Tab-separated table of C-alpha atoms and ligand atoms in Angstrom:
chain	number	residue	atom	x	y	z
A	282	MET	CA	54.876	-28.676	64.234
A	283	SER	CA	56.146	-27.467	60.828
A	284	GLN	CA	59.648	-28.257	59.734
A	285	ASP	CA	61.574	-27.466	56.575
A	286	ILE	CA	62.769	-30.433	54.551
A	287	LYS	CA	66.118	-29.612	53.024
A	288	VAL	CA	68.266	-31.110	50.298
A	289	PRO	CA	70.659	-33.477	52.067
A	290	ASP	CA	74.340	-33.943	51.364
A	291	ILE	CA	74.484	-34.846	47.677
A	292	GLY	CA	78.222	-34.722	47.201
A	293	ASP	CA	80.135	-32.132	45.235
A	294	PHE	CA	77.195	-30.769	43.290
A	295	ASP	CA	75.812	-27.271	43.713
A	296	ALA	CA	73.131	-27.132	41.024
A	297	VAL	CA	71.439	-30.467	40.560
A	298	GLU	CA	68.328	-30.595	38.440
A	299	ILE	CA	65.032	-31.861	39.794
A	300	ILE	CA	63.683	-34.262	37.194
A	301	GLU	CA	60.648	-35.466	39.083
A	302	VAL	CA	58.544	-34.210	41.972
A	303	LEU	CA	56.704	-37.187	43.365
A	304	VAL	CA	54.497	-35.407	45.933
A	305	SER	CA	52.263	-32.338	46.195
A	306	ALA	CA	51.105	-30.068	49.010
A	307	GLY	CA	48.554	-31.837	51.184
A	308	ASP	CA	50.051	-35.308	50.653
A	309	THR	CA	50.624	-37.501	53.663
A	310	VAL	CA	54.024	-39.118	53.496
A	311	GLU	CA	55.819	-41.883	55.353
A	312	ALA	CA	59.326	-41.578	56.699
A	313	GLU	CA	61.809	-42.558	53.936
A	314	GLN	CA	59.204	-42.063	51.202
A	315	ALA	CA	60.747	-40.575	48.062
A	316	LEU	CA	59.762	-36.920	47.570
A	317	LEU	CA	61.655	-36.003	44.442
A	318	VAL	CA	64.310	-37.231	42.035
A	319	LEU	CA	67.501	-35.300	41.309
A	320	GLU	CA	69.754	-35.844	38.366
A	321	SER	CA	73.442	-35.081	38.391
A	322	ASP	CA	75.923	-35.753	35.587
A	323	LYS	CA	76.557	-39.159	37.053
A	324	ALA	CA	73.296	-40.503	38.368
A	325	THR	CA	69.727	-39.951	39.395
A	326	MET	CA	68.915	-40.041	43.101
A	327	GLU	CA	65.782	-39.932	45.169
A	328	VAL	CA	65.397	-37.560	48.099
A	329	PRO	CA	63.355	-39.296	50.797
A	330	SER	CA	61.279	-37.675	53.550
A	331	PRO	CA	63.060	-37.815	56.900
A	332	LEU	CA	59.782	-38.042	58.860
A	333	ALA	CA	56.200	-39.106	58.491
A	334	GLY	CA	53.661	-36.283	58.297
A	335	THR	CA	51.671	-34.064	55.963
A	336	LEU	CA	53.290	-31.752	53.465
A	337	SER	CA	51.901	-28.260	53.887
A	338	GLU	CA	53.993	-26.891	51.042
A	339	VAL	CA	56.194	-28.130	48.190
A	340	LYS	CA	58.616	-25.380	47.285
A	341	VAL	CA	60.227	-26.824	44.154
A	342	LYS	CA	59.161	-27.930	40.707
A	343	VAL	CA	60.610	-30.054	37.890
A	344	GLY	CA	63.532	-28.275	36.233
A	345	ASP	CA	64.613	-26.345	39.341
A	346	LYS	CA	68.243	-26.675	40.296
A	347	VAL	CA	69.025	-27.263	43.942
A	348	ALA	CA	72.020	-27.622	46.216
A	349	GLN	CA	72.580	-29.037	49.675
A	350	GLY	CA	70.525	-27.181	52.281
A	351	ASP	CA	67.893	-25.755	49.910
A	352	VAL	CA	64.400	-26.086	51.317
A	353	ILE	CA	62.284	-28.363	49.161
A	354	ALA	CA	59.124	-28.730	51.236
A	355	VAL	CA	57.489	-27.959	54.557
A	356	LEU	CA	56.282	-30.886	56.626
A	357	ASP	CA	53.780	-30.963	59.460
A	358	SER	CA	55.316	-33.850	61.275
A	359	ALA	CA	53.260	-36.455	63.069
A	360	ASP	CA	56.345	-38.032	64.593
A	361	GLN	CA	56.296	-36.613	68.100
A	362	GLN	CA	59.345	-38.535	69.222
A	363	ALA	CA	61.337	-37.210	66.365
A	364	GLN	CA	60.140	-33.682	66.984
A	365	THR	CA	61.305	-33.783	70.590
A	366	SER	CA	64.731	-35.123	69.683
A	367	GLU	CA	66.949	-32.100	69.680
A	368	SER	CA	70.122	-33.327	68.145
A	369	ALA	CA	71.716	-36.292	66.491
A	370	SER	CA	74.155	-36.753	69.321
A	371	GLN	CA	71.544	-37.285	72.040
A	372	PRO	CA	70.960	-40.881	73.078
A	373	ALA	CA	67.602	-42.458	72.621
A	374	ALA	CA	65.155	-42.356	75.559
A	375	PRO	CA	65.687	-45.072	78.191
A	376	ALA	CA	63.706	-48.160	77.480
A	377	GLN	CA	61.034	-49.595	79.858
A	378	SER	CA	60.385	-53.096	78.610
A	379	GLU	CA	62.676	-56.116	78.733
A	380	ASP	CA	63.090	-56.021	75.018
A	381	ALA	CA	63.828	-52.391	75.168
A	382	THR	CA	66.375	-53.028	77.912
A	383	ALA	CA	68.163	-55.363	75.602
A	384	THR	CA	68.154	-52.616	73.038
A	385	GLN	CA	69.545	-50.284	75.639
A	386	LYS	CA	72.334	-52.730	76.454
A	387	ASP	CA	73.259	-52.866	72.851
A	388	SER	CA	73.243	-49.144	72.690
A	389	ASP	CA	75.610	-48.979	75.659
A	390	GLN	CA	78.165	-50.745	73.538
A	391	ALA	CA	77.523	-48.895	70.311
A	392	PRO	CA	76.986	-45.227	69.550
A	393	ALA	CA	73.318	-44.260	69.766
A	394	LYS	CA	71.443	-44.059	66.502
A	395	PRO	CA	70.473	-40.418	65.917
A	396	ALA	CA	66.783	-39.672	65.848
A	397	PRO	CA	65.556	-38.428	62.503
A	398	GLN	CA	65.217	-34.698	61.987
A	399	ALA	CA	63.468	-32.857	59.183
A	400	ASP	CA	66.389	-30.585	58.410
A	401	LYS	CA	68.824	-33.489	58.668
A	402	ALA	CA	67.246	-35.522	55.933
A	403	PRO	CA	68.469	-39.035	55.176
A	404	ALA	CA	71.008	-39.341	52.421
A	405	PRO	CA	69.600	-39.467	48.919
A	406	THR	CA	69.263	-42.904	47.410
A	407	PRO	CA	71.075	-43.300	44.101
A	408	ALA	CA	68.803	-44.803	41.492
A	409	PRO	CA	70.245	-47.526	39.233
A	410	SER	CA	70.696	-45.278	36.274
A	411	SER	CA	73.655	-43.709	34.586
A	412	ALA	CA	73.339	-40.681	32.400
A	413	SER	CA	76.982	-40.770	31.435
A	414	THR	CA	76.938	-44.263	29.986
A	415	PRO	CA	74.029	-44.509	27.601
A	416	GLY	CA	73.847	-47.787	25.746
A	417	GLU	CA	74.975	-49.835	28.713
A	418	ASP	CA	72.673	-52.514	29.937
A	419	ILE	CA	70.963	-50.342	32.553
A	420	PRO	CA	68.585	-47.942	30.838
A	421	HIS	CA	68.569	-44.349	31.951
A	422	ALA	CA	65.272	-43.717	33.743
A	423	SER	CA	64.087	-42.397	37.053
A	424	PRO	CA	62.837	-44.783	39.752
A	425	SER	CA	59.197	-43.831	39.260
A	426	VAL	CA	59.461	-44.488	35.506
A	427	ARG	CA	61.072	-47.817	36.302
A	428	LEU	CA	58.197	-48.645	38.610
A	429	PHE	CA	55.693	-47.557	35.949
A	430	ALA	CA	57.436	-49.740	33.346
A	431	ARG	CA	57.529	-52.678	35.756
A	432	GLU	CA	53.793	-52.354	36.377
A	433	LEU	CA	53.144	-52.496	32.639
A	434	GLY	CA	55.653	-55.272	32.043
A	435	VAL	CA	57.756	-53.084	29.760
A	436	ASP	CA	61.422	-53.938	29.308
A	437	LEU	CA	63.061	-50.507	29.450
A	438	ARG	CA	65.993	-51.715	27.349
A	439	GLN	CA	63.607	-51.672	24.403
A	440	VAL	CA	62.401	-48.133	24.995
A	441	GLU	CA	64.099	-45.147	23.438
A	442	GLY	CA	64.343	-42.229	25.845
A	443	GLN	CA	63.369	-38.797	24.548
A	444	GLY	CA	64.325	-36.988	27.755
A	445	PRO	CA	67.538	-35.054	28.395
A	446	LYS	CA	70.609	-37.241	27.847
A	447	GLY	CA	68.346	-39.949	26.455
A	448	ARG	CA	66.516	-40.417	29.752
A	449	ILE	CA	63.373	-42.528	29.385
A	450	LEU	CA	60.305	-40.541	30.379
A	451	ARG	CA	56.912	-41.767	31.486
A	452	GLU	CA	55.566	-40.635	28.074
A	453	ASP	CA	58.184	-42.789	26.313
A	454	VAL	CA	56.911	-45.857	28.144
A	455	GLN	CA	53.312	-44.933	27.277
A	456	GLN	CA	54.241	-44.423	23.622
A	457	PHE	CA	56.088	-47.747	23.559
A	458	VAL	CA	53.016	-49.574	24.869
A	459	LYS	CA	50.724	-47.792	22.372
A	460	THR	CA	52.987	-48.698	19.457
A	461	ARG	CA	53.194	-52.309	20.580
A	462	LEU	CA	49.438	-52.605	20.897
A	463	ALA	CA	48.942	-51.061	17.463
A	464	THR	CA	51.426	-53.440	15.796
A	465	PRO	CA	49.732	-56.635	14.643
A	466	ALA	CA	51.423	-59.840	15.717
A	467	SER	CA	53.414	-61.387	12.867
A	468	GLY	CA	51.681	-64.761	13.196
A	469	PRO	CA	51.877	-67.569	15.686
A	470	ALA	CA	55.579	-68.158	15.256
A	471	GLY	CA	56.402	-64.502	15.836
A	472	GLN	CA	54.507	-64.155	19.080
A	473	GLY	CA	56.427	-63.743	22.253
A	474	LEU	CA	59.703	-63.019	20.495
A	475	PRO	CA	61.837	-60.361	22.102
A	476	SER	CA	62.193	-57.401	19.777
A	477	MET	CA	65.426	-55.594	19.109
A	478	PRO	CA	66.094	-52.563	21.275
A	479	HIS	CA	65.943	-49.150	19.617
A	480	ILE	CA	69.449	-47.798	19.757
A	481	ASP	CA	70.531	-44.377	18.596
A	482	PHE	CA	73.853	-45.409	16.988
A	483	SER	CA	74.771	-41.774	16.314
A	484	LYS	CA	75.603	-41.598	20.018
A	485	PHE	CA	78.652	-43.747	19.270
A	486	GLY	CA	79.843	-42.281	15.976
A	487	GLU	CA	78.855	-41.041	12.542
A	488	THR	CA	76.055	-42.946	10.834
A	489	GLU	CA	74.119	-42.820	7.566
A	490	VAL	CA	70.579	-44.099	7.086
A	491	ARG	CA	69.984	-45.993	3.815
A	492	GLU	CA	66.451	-46.996	2.942
A	493	LEU	CA	66.236	-50.672	2.026
A	494	PRO	CA	65.080	-51.419	-1.523
A	495	ARG	CA	61.606	-52.939	-1.755
A	496	ILE	CA	62.946	-56.353	-2.827
A	497	ARG	CA	65.231	-56.530	0.166
A	498	LYS	CA	62.380	-55.664	2.536
A	499	LEU	CA	60.191	-58.347	0.989
A	500	SER	CA	62.869	-61.016	1.038
A	501	ALA	CA	63.842	-60.047	4.601
A	502	SER	CA	60.316	-60.674	5.766
A	503	ASN	CA	60.109	-64.021	3.931
A	504	LEU	CA	63.511	-65.147	5.174
A	505	HIS	CA	62.598	-64.196	8.718
A	506	ARG	CA	59.330	-66.126	8.545
A	507	ASN	CA	61.025	-69.183	7.049
A	508	TRP	CA	63.807	-69.082	9.603
A	509	LEU	CA	61.256	-69.040	12.404
A	510	VAL	CA	58.709	-71.485	11.032
A	511	VAL	CA	60.888	-74.170	9.457
A	512	PRO	CA	62.989	-76.433	11.709
A	513	HIS	CA	66.161	-76.416	9.628
A	514	VAL	CA	68.881	-79.017	9.366
A	515	THR	CA	71.715	-78.784	6.849
A	516	GLN	CA	73.341	-81.880	5.360
A	517	PHE	CA	76.820	-81.378	3.873
A	518	GLU	CA	78.253	-83.394	1.020
A	519	SER	CA	80.755	-82.902	-1.770
A	520	ALA	CA	80.792	-84.040	-5.377
A	521	ASP	CA	83.818	-84.892	-7.468
A	522	ILE	CA	83.276	-82.688	-10.534
A	523	THR	CA	86.700	-83.211	-12.118
A	524	GLU	CA	85.232	-84.830	-15.239
A	525	LEU	CA	82.216	-82.526	-15.325
A	526	GLU	CA	84.513	-79.479	-15.244
A	527	ALA	CA	86.676	-80.832	-18.079
A	528	PHE	CA	83.547	-81.424	-20.175
A	529	ARG	CA	82.087	-77.989	-19.271
A	530	LYS	CA	85.291	-76.213	-20.298
A	531	GLN	CA	85.518	-78.199	-23.529
A	532	GLU	CA	81.914	-77.366	-24.458
A	533	SER	CA	82.276	-73.701	-23.486
A	534	ALA	CA	85.409	-73.463	-25.621
A	535	ARG	CA	83.355	-74.360	-28.683
A	536	GLY	CA	81.819	-70.912	-28.157
A	537	GLU	CA	78.231	-71.817	-28.936
A	538	LEU	CA	76.958	-71.465	-25.392
A	539	LYS	CA	78.570	-70.364	-22.180
A	540	LEU	CA	78.100	-73.249	-19.808
A	541	THR	CA	78.513	-72.716	-16.088
A	542	LEU	CA	78.097	-75.317	-13.397
A	543	LEU	CA	74.583	-74.202	-12.500
A	544	PRO	CA	72.659	-75.962	-15.328
A	545	PHE	CA	74.368	-79.267	-14.473
A	546	VAL	CA	73.357	-78.839	-10.844
A	547	ILE	CA	69.754	-78.059	-11.892
A	548	LYS	CA	69.703	-81.193	-14.005
A	549	ALA	CA	71.046	-83.328	-11.150
A	550	VAL	CA	68.496	-81.812	-8.746
A	551	CYS	CA	65.624	-82.691	-11.121
A	552	LEU	CA	66.748	-86.331	-11.249
A	553	ALA	CA	67.145	-86.499	-7.468
A	554	LEU	CA	63.688	-84.938	-7.007
A	555	ARG	CA	62.198	-87.592	-9.226
A	556	ARG	CA	63.872	-90.289	-7.137
A	557	TYR	CA	62.893	-88.718	-3.782
A	558	PRO	CA	59.466	-87.086	-4.330
A	559	GLU	CA	59.079	-85.876	-0.730
A	560	PHE	CA	61.715	-83.262	-1.604
A	561	ASN	CA	59.317	-82.002	-4.280
A	562	SER	CA	56.484	-81.325	-1.864
A	563	SER	CA	54.934	-78.777	0.461
A	564	LEU	CA	53.422	-79.290	3.864
A	565	ALA	CA	49.672	-78.594	4.018
A	566	PRO	CA	49.090	-75.430	6.077
A	567	ASP	CA	47.551	-77.400	8.966
A	568	GLY	CA	50.505	-79.797	8.906
A	569	SER	CA	48.300	-82.831	8.334
A	570	ALA	CA	49.438	-83.823	4.825
A	571	LEU	CA	52.156	-83.515	2.227
A	572	ILE	CA	51.274	-82.035	-1.147
A	573	ILE	CA	53.470	-83.887	-3.637
A	574	LYS	CA	54.064	-82.015	-6.886
A	575	LYS	CA	54.075	-83.893	-10.180
A	576	TYR	CA	55.792	-80.981	-11.921
A	577	CYS	CA	59.353	-79.847	-11.391
A	578	HIS	CA	59.956	-76.087	-11.379
A	579	VAL	CA	63.413	-75.212	-10.016
A	580	GLY	CA	64.309	-71.782	-8.661
A	581	PHE	CA	67.814	-70.386	-8.349
A	582	ALA	CA	68.890	-67.464	-6.173
A	583	ALA	CA	70.231	-64.550	-8.195
A	584	ASP	CA	72.222	-61.765	-6.656
A	585	THR	CA	71.051	-58.380	-7.991
A	586	PRO	CA	71.924	-54.787	-7.047
A	587	ASN	CA	68.519	-54.526	-5.383
A	588	GLY	CA	68.813	-57.738	-3.422
A	589	LEU	CA	68.148	-61.418	-3.763
A	590	VAL	CA	65.521	-62.756	-6.178
A	591	VAL	CA	64.669	-66.327	-7.095
A	592	PRO	CA	63.656	-66.799	-10.751
A	593	VAL	CA	62.067	-70.142	-11.510
A	594	ILE	CA	62.777	-72.436	-14.455
A	595	ARG	CA	59.528	-74.190	-15.243
A	596	ASP	CA	59.520	-77.893	-16.054
A	597	ALA	CA	63.268	-78.001	-15.596
A	598	ASP	CA	63.157	-81.818	-15.638
A	599	ARG	CA	62.074	-81.754	-19.279
A	600	LYS	CA	64.949	-79.535	-20.435
A	601	SER	CA	68.479	-80.382	-21.544
A	602	VAL	CA	71.569	-78.975	-19.832
A	603	SER	CA	72.088	-76.494	-22.673
A	604	GLU	CA	68.431	-75.404	-22.559
A	605	LEU	CA	68.746	-74.958	-18.806
A	606	ALA	CA	71.971	-72.954	-19.316
A	607	ALA	CA	70.304	-70.623	-21.817
A	608	GLU	CA	67.218	-70.102	-19.709
A	609	ALA	CA	69.150	-69.583	-16.463
A	610	SER	CA	71.338	-67.014	-18.174
A	611	GLU	CA	68.283	-65.130	-19.552
A	612	LEU	CA	66.499	-65.172	-16.222
A	613	ALA	CA	69.637	-64.045	-14.354
A	614	ALA	CA	70.042	-61.114	-16.775
A	615	ALA	CA	66.371	-60.172	-16.383
A	616	ALA	CA	66.778	-60.395	-12.599
A	617	ARG	CA	69.771	-58.069	-12.625
A	618	ASP	CA	67.869	-55.582	-14.821
A	619	GLY	CA	64.842	-55.759	-12.521
A	620	LYS	CA	62.719	-57.100	-15.375
A	621	LEU	CA	61.462	-60.358	-13.928
A	622	SER	CA	57.702	-60.688	-13.932
A	623	PRO	CA	55.984	-62.049	-10.795
A	624	ALA	CA	55.066	-65.189	-12.773
A	625	GLN	CA	58.775	-65.853	-13.397
A	626	MET	CA	59.337	-66.040	-9.643
A	627	GLN	CA	56.378	-68.219	-8.724
A	628	GLY	CA	55.645	-71.914	-8.507
A	629	GLY	CA	59.109	-73.135	-7.508
A	630	CYS	CA	59.409	-76.663	-6.094
A	631	PHE	CA	63.027	-76.540	-4.946
A	632	SER	CA	65.681	-73.796	-4.881
A	633	ILE	CA	69.390	-73.676	-5.566
A	634	SER	CA	71.659	-71.023	-4.139
A	635	SER	CA	74.998	-71.003	-5.895
A	636	LEU	CA	77.760	-68.923	-4.384
A	637	GLY	CA	80.480	-70.849	-6.204
A	638	GLY	CA	81.287	-67.947	-8.519
A	639	ILE	CA	82.124	-65.847	-5.457
A	640	GLY	CA	83.877	-68.221	-3.041
A	641	GLY	CA	83.447	-69.773	0.374
A	642	SER	CA	83.430	-73.382	1.459
A	643	HIS	CA	80.034	-74.314	2.963
A	644	PHE	CA	77.031	-72.330	4.123
A	645	THR	CA	73.587	-73.084	5.481
A	646	PRO	CA	70.906	-71.739	3.111
A	647	ILE	CA	67.428	-70.978	4.456
A	648	VAL	CA	64.638	-73.129	3.028
A	649	ASN	CA	62.462	-71.128	0.627
A	650	ALA	CA	59.138	-72.195	2.219
A	651	PRO	CA	56.657	-73.563	1.318
A	652	GLU	CA	59.351	-75.566	-0.455
A	653	VAL	CA	60.904	-78.141	1.853
A	654	ALA	CA	64.558	-78.109	0.817
A	655	ILE	CA	67.215	-75.935	-0.764
A	656	LEU	CA	70.667	-76.737	-2.119
A	657	GLY	CA	73.620	-74.467	-1.424
A	658	VAL	CA	76.559	-74.761	-3.827
A	659	SER	CA	79.961	-73.379	-2.870
A	660	ARG	CA	83.218	-72.944	-4.703
A	661	ALA	CA	84.855	-76.100	-6.068
A	662	ARG	CA	88.412	-76.735	-4.929
A	663	THR	CA	91.082	-79.216	-5.910
A	664	GLU	CA	91.618	-81.618	-3.026
A	665	ALA	CA	93.777	-84.671	-2.421
A	666	VAL	CA	91.359	-87.582	-2.575
A	667	TRP	CA	92.396	-91.156	-1.661
A	668	ASP	CA	91.510	-93.579	-4.460
A	669	GLY	CA	92.401	-96.702	-2.449
A	670	GLN	CA	96.039	-96.689	-3.467
A	671	THR	CA	97.141	-93.108	-3.685
A	672	PHE	CA	95.986	-89.515	-3.314
A	673	GLN	CA	94.647	-87.976	-6.478
A	674	PRO	CA	94.008	-84.287	-7.163
A	675	ARG	CA	90.240	-84.036	-7.656
A	676	LEU	CA	87.983	-81.019	-8.084
A	677	MET	CA	85.478	-81.258	-5.254
A	678	LEU	CA	82.244	-79.271	-5.180
A	679	PRO	CA	80.851	-78.500	-1.687
A	680	LEU	CA	77.096	-79.035	-1.361
A	681	SER	CA	74.886	-77.904	1.524
A	682	LEU	CA	71.373	-79.295	1.597
A	683	SER	CA	69.078	-77.503	4.083
A	684	TYR	CA	65.725	-79.154	4.659
A	685	ASP	CA	62.531	-78.880	6.648
A	686	HIS	CA	62.879	-81.530	9.319
A	687	ARG	CA	59.103	-81.700	9.758
A	688	VAL	CA	58.945	-83.258	6.297
A	689	ILE	CA	62.318	-84.828	5.687
A	690	ASP	CA	64.241	-87.234	7.881
A	691	GLY	CA	67.988	-86.999	8.257
A	692	ALA	CA	68.470	-90.339	6.490
A	693	ALA	CA	66.420	-89.178	3.484
A	694	ALA	CA	68.441	-85.972	3.328
A	695	ALA	CA	71.712	-87.895	3.400
A	696	ARG	CA	70.427	-90.152	0.575
A	697	PHE	CA	69.359	-87.148	-1.487
A	698	ALA	CA	72.740	-85.462	-0.981
A	699	VAL	CA	74.633	-88.638	-1.887
A	700	ALA	CA	72.475	-89.033	-5.004
A	701	LEU	CA	73.319	-85.493	-6.072
A	702	SER	CA	76.986	-86.143	-5.474
A	703	GLU	CA	76.894	-89.318	-7.605
A	704	LEU	CA	75.003	-87.608	-10.426
A	705	LEU	CA	77.454	-84.722	-10.574
A	706	SER	CA	80.496	-86.965	-10.170
A	707	ASP	CA	79.532	-89.014	-13.199
A	708	ILE	CA	77.607	-86.877	-15.659
A	709	ARG	CA	76.735	-89.873	-17.808
A	710	ARG	CA	74.096	-90.524	-15.157
A	711	LEU	CA	72.499	-87.187	-15.961
A	712	CYS	CA	71.405	-88.693	-19.271
A	713	LEU	CA	69.623	-91.641	-17.694
B	151	LIG	N1	82.967	-73.489	-8.169
B	151	LIG	C1	83.897	-72.924	-8.921
B	151	LIG	N2	83.621	-72.016	-9.897
B	151	LIG	C2	82.342	-71.682	-10.078
B	151	LIG	C3	81.311	-72.245	-9.332
B	151	LIG	C4	81.664	-73.205	-8.367
B	151	LIG	N3	80.755	-73.804	-7.603
B	151	LIG	N4	80.143	-71.711	-9.725
B	151	LIG	C5	80.421	-70.840	-10.703
B	151	LIG	N5	81.735	-70.824	-10.904
B	151	LIG	C6	82.449	-70.048	-11.884
B	151	LIG	C7	81.761	-70.120	-13.206
B	151	LIG	O1	82.139	-71.262	-13.905
B	151	LIG	C8	82.227	-68.846	-13.836
B	151	LIG	O2	83.578	-69.004	-14.239
B	151	LIG	P1	84.020	-68.925	-15.817
B	151	LIG	O3	83.597	-67.555	-16.241
B	151	LIG	O4	85.490	-69.125	-15.770
B	151	LIG	O5	83.291	-70.010	-16.478
B	151	LIG	C9	82.246	-67.895	-12.693
B	151	LIG	O6	82.360	-68.679	-11.532
B	151	LIG	C10	81.012	-67.019	-12.563
B	151	LIG	O7	79.868	-67.824	-12.528
B	151	LIG	P2	78.457	-67.227	-12.138
B	151	LIG	O8	78.282	-65.875	-12.706
B	151	LIG	O9	78.257	-67.348	-10.702
B	151	LIG	O10	77.468	-68.130	-12.934
B	151	LIG	P3	76.541	-69.271	-12.408
B	151	LIG	O11	75.771	-69.749	-13.593
B	151	LIG	O12	77.293	-70.297	-11.690
B	151	LIG	O13	75.561	-68.525	-11.398
B	151	LIG	C11	73.872	-67.019	-10.642
B	151	LIG	C12	74.505	-67.668	-11.828
B	151	LIG	C13	72.729	-66.153	-11.074
B	151	LIG	C14	73.388	-68.121	-9.717
B	151	LIG	C15	74.941	-66.204	-9.908
B	151	LIG	O14	75.411	-65.191	-10.747
B	151	LIG	C16	74.468	-65.583	-8.634
B	151	LIG	O15	73.766	-64.579	-8.621
B	151	LIG	N6	74.882	-66.171	-7.526
B	151	LIG	C17	74.574	-65.626	-6.207
B	151	LIG	C18	73.393	-66.374	-5.596
B	151	LIG	C19	73.155	-65.851	-4.220
B	151	LIG	O16	73.290	-64.677	-3.929
B	151	LIG	N7	72.820	-66.745	-3.310
B	151	LIG	C20	72.684	-66.389	-1.959
B	151	LIG	C21	71.353	-66.728	-1.503
B	151	LIG	S1	71.288	-66.606	0.212
């Protein structure tokens, strides 16, 4: 017997769009099986079949707008019991078995459950999706797309929907999988990392897209790799540079050469590297050995309009503080003008990142692998330091030593940091 399947009560909507038709004419369906998906302003909802049977006709297509009572399909029902039930108010047929008697007893105490009818379809099932709140945790997609994504193991929060109101379509999931398969893995450490979701920020306000300069893209990729590959620890220390600063100012005042703190720090680093050679090393790629360097090339991070670059002073251990000052100043100028050659940025053994000219107290620099340690220098401040009898105003320089814990133990790092502090606190030691 043929029966019309109609749109059930869907609330106060009179023109709700069909976004998916999940069946076709000739399909055999179960009772409660989803036939199509509607989308209102607030949500998507599935319309289930009220009965089991075969669909002789599907009268709607994707994009049609429907309201309560519209016929969506014609069903040849196989459910004889349902077909003979005339109305929702009629009680169920008397039961014959003991079990059924129990059911009947229950039904004496409670209103009878109406038998299903094709034109009294069950209520639509809201799907967990919200078109009005894009960007919330639940992505906007129909149930069948959710199922499809689940089958493929795709996290829908990472998929950008190209459908109306940002709804994720089946094609979006397919495209996402294709793109992922075509993207080479970024190496062992990058595998299995969750990627950032694609978010259209213009949904939330005005935006502007600025292409990243080439240097920034390159350094971003290196920093990311180093952050992932190197187990970082940062050791903090401070150095009393009261005397150093007095000497630096006195020498600068002579006008022959502008001396900043940086060349003194480079000099101290060279001496500490000589004392603790594992800081002047690189881990062999298979992790089985340390490659100790007998040379001492020191890099320093330079802030340029195009991003961060690290020029390298070669054989820094063989140069005086004033030679280091002159060379650092030349390299920094070349970096700012974008005139550093690749050779001037290669071969570093250890890096220094000095933010002291800008400010800040401490920070945790990222090791410039394959180097195994980096020194962060922050802004010196006058602090009250106890000399055993009284507090003295001393100029204290904050130091942050980040290191690769695969190569360097915490105790070695503390020794290295203390050595730096002592060298900078008494610059006579820099001459030794
Ligand atoms: N504490 C107090 N003052 C400091 C200081 C410190 N730790 N470091 C520098 N200064 C002072 C300098 O003495 C100078 O003052 P003066 O003109 O009165 O003598 C002023 O700050 C500017 O110094 P700066 O230009 O920073 O010179 P520098 O030789 O110390 O540093 C560079 C040179 C290239 C390192 C620096 O210009 C730079 O680019 N720093 C940024 C590095 C960076 O971005 N690191 C981040 C990596 S993640």
